Amino acid sequence: MSRKVITRRPSSGERRTIAPAAAHESLDLDDRPLSVTVSRDGKRLLVALPYELWVVNAATLAAERTIPVAAAEPTVAEAPKESKIWLGGHHLHVGSIFATTHAKVGTKLAGYVDRLALVRPGLLCGVGSQGEVLWDVDKGAPVHRRKAGEHPTHGLVRLGGRAVWADGSASAWVIEPEHPSGYTQLRLRQTSEEAVDAEGIVALGTTSKGRCILAARDGAIAWFAPNLRTEGERFPRTPLRQATPLAVCGDERWIYALRPRGLLQRFLIAQPPRPADAGDDDPPPLPEAQECRLRWPASCMTLLEGEEGPAALILGGPQAEGLLGRLWRADPESLAWQPLRLGARALKEPAPEPTSEGRKVPDFTPTRSKISGSPLAELKVDAILGARAGVLITTAHGSLLERPVGERPAAEVMPADTVILPAMIRPRQGDARPALLLWPGVSDPEREPPDPLWLVWGDSPRGWIELTTPRIREQGWSRPDLFPMQVALAQLPEVAGNRPTLNERWHDPEHFAALARECKRLLKVIW
């Protein structure tokens, strides 16, 4: 066996400087971010994407690893030690920040762990569409479970050893581990006696000092001390369509609220204390409320406390028509803040007792068509590439590929019908292929319509597939190889309903025909 020879070189005596990793201005993500969570040591960011969890270095915004998950909307809660994380969504899983694998924990937890929070060491709280559960981490068993009718969940945070969650009503609910049989209500002081949809709590957050933040659909903000005492309420004069809170967070001085289309607002908690050595010239008081426009649209955010410097906002949002994502850092004090007007909430008076003569007549106006055609999976490619006089429609519910397809004139399409738009796409890397854009609609002009859905023609197996991360993986593709992609729509009909706005450049019949001819000539995409 040959002996290993160690060669020693004399030192030159010069001091070597090892430069730290360069910080990135932003980080491109493979999908739109759903939430951002700071790790307990403040060194990493846990970014939840559909079917993935990204672990990102907080100092450099460099991706360290990605953890594939089976949930479309995963949530994460970190254990106090051992770098252990709990993953929620549909089932409960346990993993590590430093590993890409995880294991399922417990049984019969579907619908109870859509959102997670570690309320105390060893006690995990989960809320979901079917109810709430308190899970003993050491015993691996629930200590409290409440089953309820199906309902949405809009947030879950920890507050002084308690769990606070919201279901979209005007009240947030407090779970006390010592007394889980009854829940305490948290609501704004200015709340109508009757249920008002605009007053529903749809976002929760916390501050660095342990306060709990409640945000309502109409833009109202309230924050509570750890002892559940109300400390402040603010009511910005923001149009209802722009007032929906996407995320809230705060530090010792400000409450930050993220709104649609890159609108960021902040509300003053309290004026800073006057320095003891201050002279006669006092600094001007801080404004009660401000707002600004971010450089990019954002859908989630968190506050990263600096060890020495000021806190920074970590924001995440979509790009490439919402098919990719972006993560970036912003200094709150460097943003172009503008004054924000505040007002009072207009409360709804209790309705008088209905009389026999003045009872409200139900409205039976139809909002969606009755469709009884063949399923979407049987829609032929040649049928969408050819000329068509009517508009293809389908339903908004049910298994995607099993939804029936019908055809109607554009004038007869109902507001709640989902329109099927034939399309041709060219991925970022690859050949052109047929696609379908499902364009949903709602009848309520004040309600936010659902996002469009993309279907493309797959190779193995051949057929329509939804452009979600699991289906993309099954085809052997990756999201960065697909997006951003060129899109050409054969038609963009004018139909009834409140629908998401599409890119006007997509409507290009000539480009659609050219990509269709190319696809038929190359014979690389077979149908």
C-alpha positions as a printed Julia matrix, in Angstrom:
527×3 Matrix{Float64}:
   0.0    0.0     0.0
   1.46   3.36   -1.02
   2.06   5.84    1.75
   0.4    9.24    1.47
   2.96  12.03    1.22
   2.09  15.31    2.94
   3.78  18.34    1.43
   4.16  21.31    3.75
   4.65  24.76    2.26
   6.12  27.6     4.29
   3.79  30.48    5.1
   4.49  33.8     3.43
   3.55  35.65    6.6
   0.93  37.76    4.83
  -2.53  38.13    6.34
  -5.29  36.58    4.25
  -8.73  38.14    4.19
 -11.67  35.84    3.48
 -14.44  37.95    1.97
 -18.0   37.08    3.01
 -20.53  35.96    0.44
 -21.88  38.87   -1.55
 -25.43  39.84   -0.7
 -27.98  39.64   -3.49
 -30.45  42.43   -4.15
 -33.2   39.9    -4.89
 -33.74  36.19   -5.35
 -35.73  34.6    -8.18
 -38.11  31.86   -7.04
 -39.59  28.99   -9.02
 -43.16  29.95   -8.05
 -45.07  32.73   -6.34
 -44.28  32.9    -2.6
 -47.1   32.25   -0.14
 -45.42  33.22    3.14
 -42.03  34.16    4.6
 -40.93  33.12    8.1
 -37.73  34.09    9.89
 -35.93  31.26   11.69
 -35.47  31.52   15.44
 -31.78  32.4    15.15
 -32.54  35.04   12.5
 -30.04  33.53   10.05
 -32.46  31.96    7.6
 -35.75  32.62    5.87
 -38.3   29.85    5.36
 -40.19  30.7     2.16
 -43.3   28.65    1.42
 -44.13  28.09   -2.27
 -46.76  25.79   -3.77
 -45.41  22.25   -3.23
 -42.01  23.51   -2.02
 -40.28  25.09    0.97
 -37.17  27.16    0.3
 -34.48  27.73    2.93
 -32.8   31.07    2.17
 -29.82  32.76    3.81
 -31.18  35.88    5.5
 -27.96  37.88    5.09
 -27.26  37.2     1.41
 -30.7   36.1     0.07
 -29.0   33.03   -1.41
 -31.02  29.82   -1.64
 -29.51  27.06    0.51
 -31.91  24.21   -0.27
 -35.43  23.4    -1.4
 -37.67  20.9     0.38
 -40.36  19.31   -1.84
 -43.73  18.87   -0.13
 -47.06  17.44   -1.2
 -49.23  20.38   -0.1
 -50.35  23.12   -2.49
 -50.21  25.7     0.32
 -47.64  24.49    2.85
 -47.09  26.17    6.2
 -44.12  25.83    8.55
 -43.44  26.1    12.28
 -39.95  25.83   13.76
 -39.12  23.93   16.95
 -37.13  25.75   19.66
 -34.08  23.5    19.21
 -32.45  20.86   16.98
 -33.38  22.84   13.82
 -36.58  20.8    13.61
 -39.48  22.13   11.56
 -43.11  21.11   11.34
 -44.78  21.18    7.93
 -48.52  21.57    7.55
 -50.9   21.76    4.64
 -52.92  18.59    4.26
 -51.07  16.29    6.67
 -48.54  16.95    9.44
 -44.88  16.28    8.64
 -41.65  16.76   10.62
 -38.31  17.62    9.04
 -35.19  19.7     9.48
 -33.89  22.98    8.1
 -30.72  21.14    7.07
 -32.42  18.24    5.22
 -34.63  17.88    2.17
 -36.61  14.92    3.51
 -39.45  14.8     6.01
 -41.69  12.2     7.61
 -45.41  12.08    8.21
 -46.57  12.38   11.83
 -49.92  11.39   13.29
 -53.12  10.19   11.67
 -56.53  11.68   10.96
 -55.14  15.24   10.92
 -56.35  16.18    7.44
 -58.26  19.45    7.66
 -56.76  20.32   11.07
 -53.2   21.37   10.13
 -53.7   23.77    7.23
 -51.83  26.33    9.39
 -49.35  25.67   12.2
 -47.9   27.58   15.16
 -45.77  26.43   18.08
 -47.6   28.15   20.93
 -45.4   26.69   23.69
 -42.35  24.4    23.81
 -43.67  20.95   23.02
 -47.19  22.12   22.11
 -48.14  22.62   18.47
 -51.4   24.24   17.37
 -53.0   23.5    14.05
 -56.1   25.0    12.46
 -57.8   24.03    9.24
 -61.02  23.79    7.33
 -62.35  21.0     9.57
 -61.38  22.29   13.01
 -58.52  22.9    15.43
 -56.05  20.65   17.23
 -53.43  21.0    19.98
 -50.67  18.46   19.38
 -48.3   17.24   22.1
 -44.94  16.97   20.36
 -43.35  14.63   22.93
 -46.29  12.22   23.16
 -47.13  12.43   19.46
 -50.83  12.69   20.22
 -53.52  15.4    20.32
 -54.47  16.91   23.67
 -57.39  18.88   22.23
 -59.4   18.56   19.03
 -62.52  20.42   17.95
 -64.36  19.35   14.83
 -66.35  22.02   13.0
 -68.13  22.51    9.72
 -66.0   23.37    6.72
 -64.74  26.96    6.93
 -61.78  29.02    5.67
 -58.72  29.84    7.74
 -56.97  33.17    7.22
 -54.19  33.13    9.78
 -52.69  31.64   12.92
 -50.2   33.34   15.28
 -48.86  32.88   18.79
 -49.7   35.44   21.49
 -48.29  35.03   25.0
 -48.53  31.23   25.07
 -51.91  31.27   23.35
 -52.96  30.65   19.76
 -54.96  33.24   17.8
 -56.61  32.27   14.53
 -59.09  33.85   12.09
 -61.85  32.33    9.99
 -62.87  35.43    8.02
 -65.52  36.61   10.47
 -65.38  39.89   12.39
 -63.72  38.13   15.35
 -60.43  36.35   15.8
 -60.44  33.38   18.16
 -58.05  32.74   21.06
 -57.21  29.17   22.12
 -56.02  28.96   25.74
 -54.17  25.62   26.23
 -55.24  25.43   29.9
 -58.91  25.94   28.97
 -59.36  24.76   25.36
 -63.07  24.0    25.71
 -64.08  27.62   25.09
 -62.48  30.19   22.8
 -62.1   33.9    23.55
 -63.07  36.44   20.89
 -60.81  39.26   19.74
 -62.45  41.99   17.71
 -62.15  45.68   16.96
 -64.03  48.08   19.2
 -65.71  49.64   16.16
 -67.5   46.55   14.87
 -71.09  46.33   13.68
 -73.56  44.29   15.68
 -74.59  42.43   12.56
 -72.14  40.41   10.48
 -70.59  42.52    7.71
 -68.37  40.79    5.17
 -66.05  43.8     4.81
 -65.32  43.74    8.56
 -64.02  40.17    8.47
 -60.5   39.51    9.84
 -58.45  38.04    6.98
 -54.83  38.58    8.09
 -52.97  38.12   11.36
 -49.46  39.08   12.4
 -47.18  39.83   15.32
 -44.67  42.5    16.25
 -41.18  42.16   17.65
 -42.55  43.11   21.1
 -45.14  40.32   21.19
 -48.19  42.27   20.06
 -50.89  40.63   17.93
 -52.14  42.42   14.8
 -55.63  42.0    13.31
 -56.37  43.22    9.78
 -59.85  43.37    8.22
 -61.02  43.34    4.6
 -61.99  47.02    4.72
 -58.43  48.01    5.65
 -58.94  48.38    9.41
 -55.93  47.57   11.61
 -55.89  46.79   15.35
 -53.16  45.57   17.66
 -53.37  43.88   21.03
 -50.96  43.43   23.93
 -49.96  39.91   25.06
 -52.61  40.23   27.82
 -55.3   40.63   25.07
 -55.82  44.32   25.81
 -56.55  46.53   22.8
 -53.76  49.06   22.28
 -54.81  50.8    19.07
 -57.1   50.84   16.04
 -56.68  52.61   12.71
 -59.09  52.96    9.77
 -57.38  54.16    6.57
 -59.44  55.75    3.82
 -58.54  53.18    1.17
 -60.96  51.9    -1.5
 -62.35  48.49   -0.61
 -60.86  46.81   -3.69
 -57.36  47.99   -2.66
 -57.79  47.58    1.1
 -57.59  43.78    1.38
 -54.61  42.98    3.63
 -52.18  40.41    2.27
 -49.77  40.39    5.23
 -49.12  42.38    8.42
 -46.11  42.65   10.73
 -44.53  45.24   13.0
 -41.73  46.35   15.28
 -41.73  48.48   18.42
 -42.62  51.66   16.48
 -44.7   50.77   13.37
 -47.37  48.36   12.15
 -46.83  47.47    8.46
 -49.74  46.34    6.26
 -49.27  45.0     2.73
 -52.07  45.65    0.22
 -52.62  44.53   -3.4
 -50.64  46.0    -6.31
 -47.55  46.78   -4.26
 -49.22  49.18   -1.8
 -47.52  49.25    1.62
 -48.97  51.16    4.57
 -47.65  51.7     8.07
 -49.32  52.92   11.26
 -47.61  54.49   14.26
 -47.85  52.58   17.54
 -46.49  55.37   19.76
 -44.29  58.43   19.45
 -40.62  57.83   20.39
 -39.65  59.04   23.87
 -38.09  62.48   24.11
 -34.33  62.28   24.76
 -33.26  63.48   28.2
 -30.6   65.77   26.74
 -32.91  67.25   24.11
 -32.83  71.02   23.79
 -35.61  73.46   23.12
 -35.93  72.35   19.49
 -37.97  69.16   19.69
 -38.01  66.94   16.59
 -41.32  66.97   14.7
 -43.74  64.22   15.72
 -44.0   61.17   13.51
 -47.14  60.91   11.32
 -49.94  58.62   12.43
 -50.11  56.77    9.09
 -48.16  56.64    5.82
 -48.2   54.69    2.57
 -45.91  54.04   -0.39
 -45.66  52.02   -3.58
 -43.12  49.21   -3.67
 -40.82  48.67   -6.64
 -42.52  45.31   -7.34
 -45.92  43.86   -6.4
 -45.74  41.78   -3.22
 -47.96  39.1    -1.74
 -46.19  38.32    1.56
 -43.68  39.92    3.9
 -41.94  39.66    7.24
 -39.71  41.85    9.39
 -36.07  40.86    9.87
 -34.61  42.35   13.03
 -30.98  43.43   12.67
 -28.42  42.59   15.35
 -26.83  46.03   15.13
 -28.57  47.98   12.38
 -32.26  48.75   11.84
 -34.85  46.16   10.89
 -35.44  45.32    7.22
 -38.57  44.24    5.4
 -38.34  40.94    3.52
 -40.93  40.95    0.74
 -42.03  38.25   -1.66
 -44.18  38.58   -4.74
 -45.0   37.19   -8.17
 -43.32  37.81  -11.49
 -43.76  36.49  -15.04
 -47.57  36.77  -14.87
 -47.61  35.11  -11.46
 -45.9   31.91  -12.67
 -42.57  32.7   -11.01
 -41.69  34.53   -7.82
 -39.24  37.01   -6.35
 -37.84  37.68   -2.88
 -36.18  40.97   -1.98
 -35.14  43.18    0.91
 -36.3   46.76    1.56
 -35.19  49.34    4.1
 -38.38  50.87    5.57
 -36.73  54.24    6.15
 -35.57  54.55    2.54
 -39.04  54.11    1.02
 -40.9   57.1    -0.44
 -43.58  57.45    2.23
 -46.6   59.7     1.67
 -49.24  60.84    4.19
 -52.21  58.5     4.58
 -55.6   59.83    5.62
 -57.41  58.08    8.45
 -61.11  58.02    9.2
 -63.73  56.09   11.14
 -65.49  52.87   10.27
 -69.09  53.28    9.14
 -70.98  50.78   11.27
 -74.01  48.97    9.96
 -77.15  49.52   11.99
 -79.14  46.45   13.03
 -81.81  45.65   10.49
 -85.42  46.1    11.67
 -87.55  43.08   12.23
 -88.96  41.99    8.86
 -92.7   42.22    8.44
 -94.87  39.99    6.37
 -95.28  42.76    3.79
 -91.64  43.84    3.59
 -89.83  40.52    3.41
 -86.96  40.37    0.96
 -87.71  38.37   -2.16
 -84.91  35.94   -3.12
 -83.06  36.74   -6.32
 -83.21  33.79   -8.72
 -81.29  35.47  -11.55
 -78.99  32.78  -13.04
 -75.26  33.49  -12.82
 -73.83  30.34  -14.43
 -74.76  28.07  -17.31
 -75.83  24.45  -17.07
 -73.2   22.47  -18.97
 -73.54  18.8   -19.85
 -70.85  18.18  -22.46
 -67.86  15.84  -22.65
 -65.12  16.22  -20.01
 -62.21  18.57  -20.46
 -59.75  15.67  -20.77
 -61.43  14.61  -24.05
 -61.09  18.03  -25.7
 -59.11  17.47  -28.92
 -56.16  19.66  -29.88
 -57.39  19.96  -33.47
 -60.7   21.27  -32.13
 -59.02  24.23  -30.41
 -56.62  25.0   -33.27
 -59.43  25.43  -35.79
 -61.68  28.45  -36.23
 -64.59  28.69  -33.82
 -67.66  30.93  -33.86
 -68.66  30.47  -30.21
 -66.85  30.44  -26.89
 -65.87  27.31  -24.97
 -66.96  27.33  -21.33
 -66.77  24.99  -18.36
 -67.68  24.94  -14.68
 -65.64  26.46  -11.87
 -65.8   23.45   -9.53
 -65.01  19.76   -9.6
 -62.01  17.73  -10.7
 -60.26  19.83  -13.33
 -60.0   17.33  -16.18
 -63.5   15.96  -15.5
 -65.32  19.28  -15.81
 -67.85  19.33  -18.67
 -67.19  21.53  -21.69
 -69.82  23.42  -23.65
 -69.97  26.09  -26.33
 -72.01  29.3   -26.22
 -72.13  32.57  -28.15
 -70.15  35.27  -26.37
 -73.32  37.21  -25.54
 -74.82  34.18  -23.73
 -71.86  33.47  -21.44
 -72.9   33.89  -17.78
 -70.82  35.94  -15.29
 -69.78  32.88  -13.23
 -68.88  30.69  -16.22
 -65.23  29.74  -16.7
 -64.16  30.57  -20.26
 -61.71  28.25  -22.04
 -59.32  30.24  -24.25
 -57.34  28.24  -26.86
 -53.66  29.2   -26.76
 -50.23  28.35  -28.09
 -47.21  28.75  -25.82
 -43.47  28.66  -26.32
 -41.64  27.76  -23.08
 -38.45  29.53  -22.09
 -36.61  26.39  -23.22
 -38.32  23.98  -25.56
 -40.74  23.79  -28.46
 -44.12  25.41  -28.94
 -47.09  23.37  -27.79
 -50.9   23.75  -27.48
 -52.37  25.11  -24.27
 -55.65  26.13  -22.66
 -56.21  29.16  -20.43
 -59.12  28.78  -18.03
 -60.46  32.28  -17.41
 -62.77  32.25  -14.34
 -65.36  34.87  -13.45
 -67.62  35.91  -10.57
 -70.91  37.77  -10.59
 -70.06  40.08   -7.64
 -68.17  43.17   -8.9
 -66.64  43.75   -5.42
 -65.33  40.21   -5.04
 -61.82  39.35   -6.19
 -62.0   36.76   -9.02
 -59.88  33.59   -8.87
 -56.58  33.38  -10.73
 -56.53  31.89  -14.25
 -55.41  28.28  -14.7
 -53.07  26.97  -17.38
 -53.33  23.58  -19.09
 -50.73  22.42  -21.62
 -50.44  19.34  -23.79
 -48.04  16.9   -22.12
 -45.73  14.3   -23.62
 -45.83  11.42  -21.15
 -48.64  10.71  -20.91
 -50.07  12.61  -23.85
 -52.94  14.74  -22.72
 -53.85  17.95  -20.96
 -51.96  18.61  -17.73
 -52.27  21.46  -15.26
 -49.17  23.63  -14.93
 -48.55  22.86  -11.27
 -45.25  21.8    -9.78
 -46.14  18.07   -9.3
 -47.39  17.72  -12.89
 -44.34  19.6   -14.19
 -42.05  17.2   -12.31
 -43.88  14.19  -13.76
 -43.13  15.44  -17.28
 -39.42  15.77  -16.47
 -39.55  19.57  -16.78
 -38.66  22.34  -14.35
 -40.39  25.65  -13.73
 -37.33  27.78  -14.71
 -37.27  25.92  -18.05
 -40.94  26.73  -18.67
 -41.34  30.29  -17.4
 -41.52  32.98  -18.51
 -43.18  31.74  -21.69
 -44.51  33.3   -24.86
 -48.31  33.24  -25.05
 -50.57  33.65  -28.07
 -54.36  33.54  -27.71
 -56.58  32.86  -30.69
 -59.41  34.98  -29.28
 -60.19  37.22  -26.32
 -63.99  37.54  -26.31
 -65.94  40.2   -24.45
 -68.05  38.26  -21.98
 -70.0   39.08  -18.82
 -68.57  38.73  -15.34
 -65.86  40.13  -13.11
 -62.72  38.4   -14.4
 -58.96  38.77  -13.82
 -57.25  41.13  -16.24
 -55.19  39.38  -18.92
 -52.16  40.73  -20.72
 -53.36  42.5   -23.87
 -50.26  41.37  -25.76
 -51.39  37.76  -25.46
 -54.24  38.31  -27.92
 -52.38  37.72  -31.2
 -54.22  35.47  -33.7
 -51.36  35.69  -36.23
 -48.78  34.56  -33.69
 -51.17  31.8   -32.6
 -51.47  30.52  -36.18
 -47.69  30.71  -36.72
 -46.93  28.69  -33.58
 -49.59  26.13  -34.55
 -48.02  25.67  -38.01
 -44.57  25.34  -36.44
 -45.84  22.75  -33.99
 -47.4   20.65  -36.79
 -44.3   20.94  -39.0
 -41.69  19.91  -36.42
 -43.72  16.96  -35.09
 -41.98  17.15  -31.7
 -45.26  17.56  -29.82
 -47.58  14.72  -30.83
 -51.33  14.53  -30.24
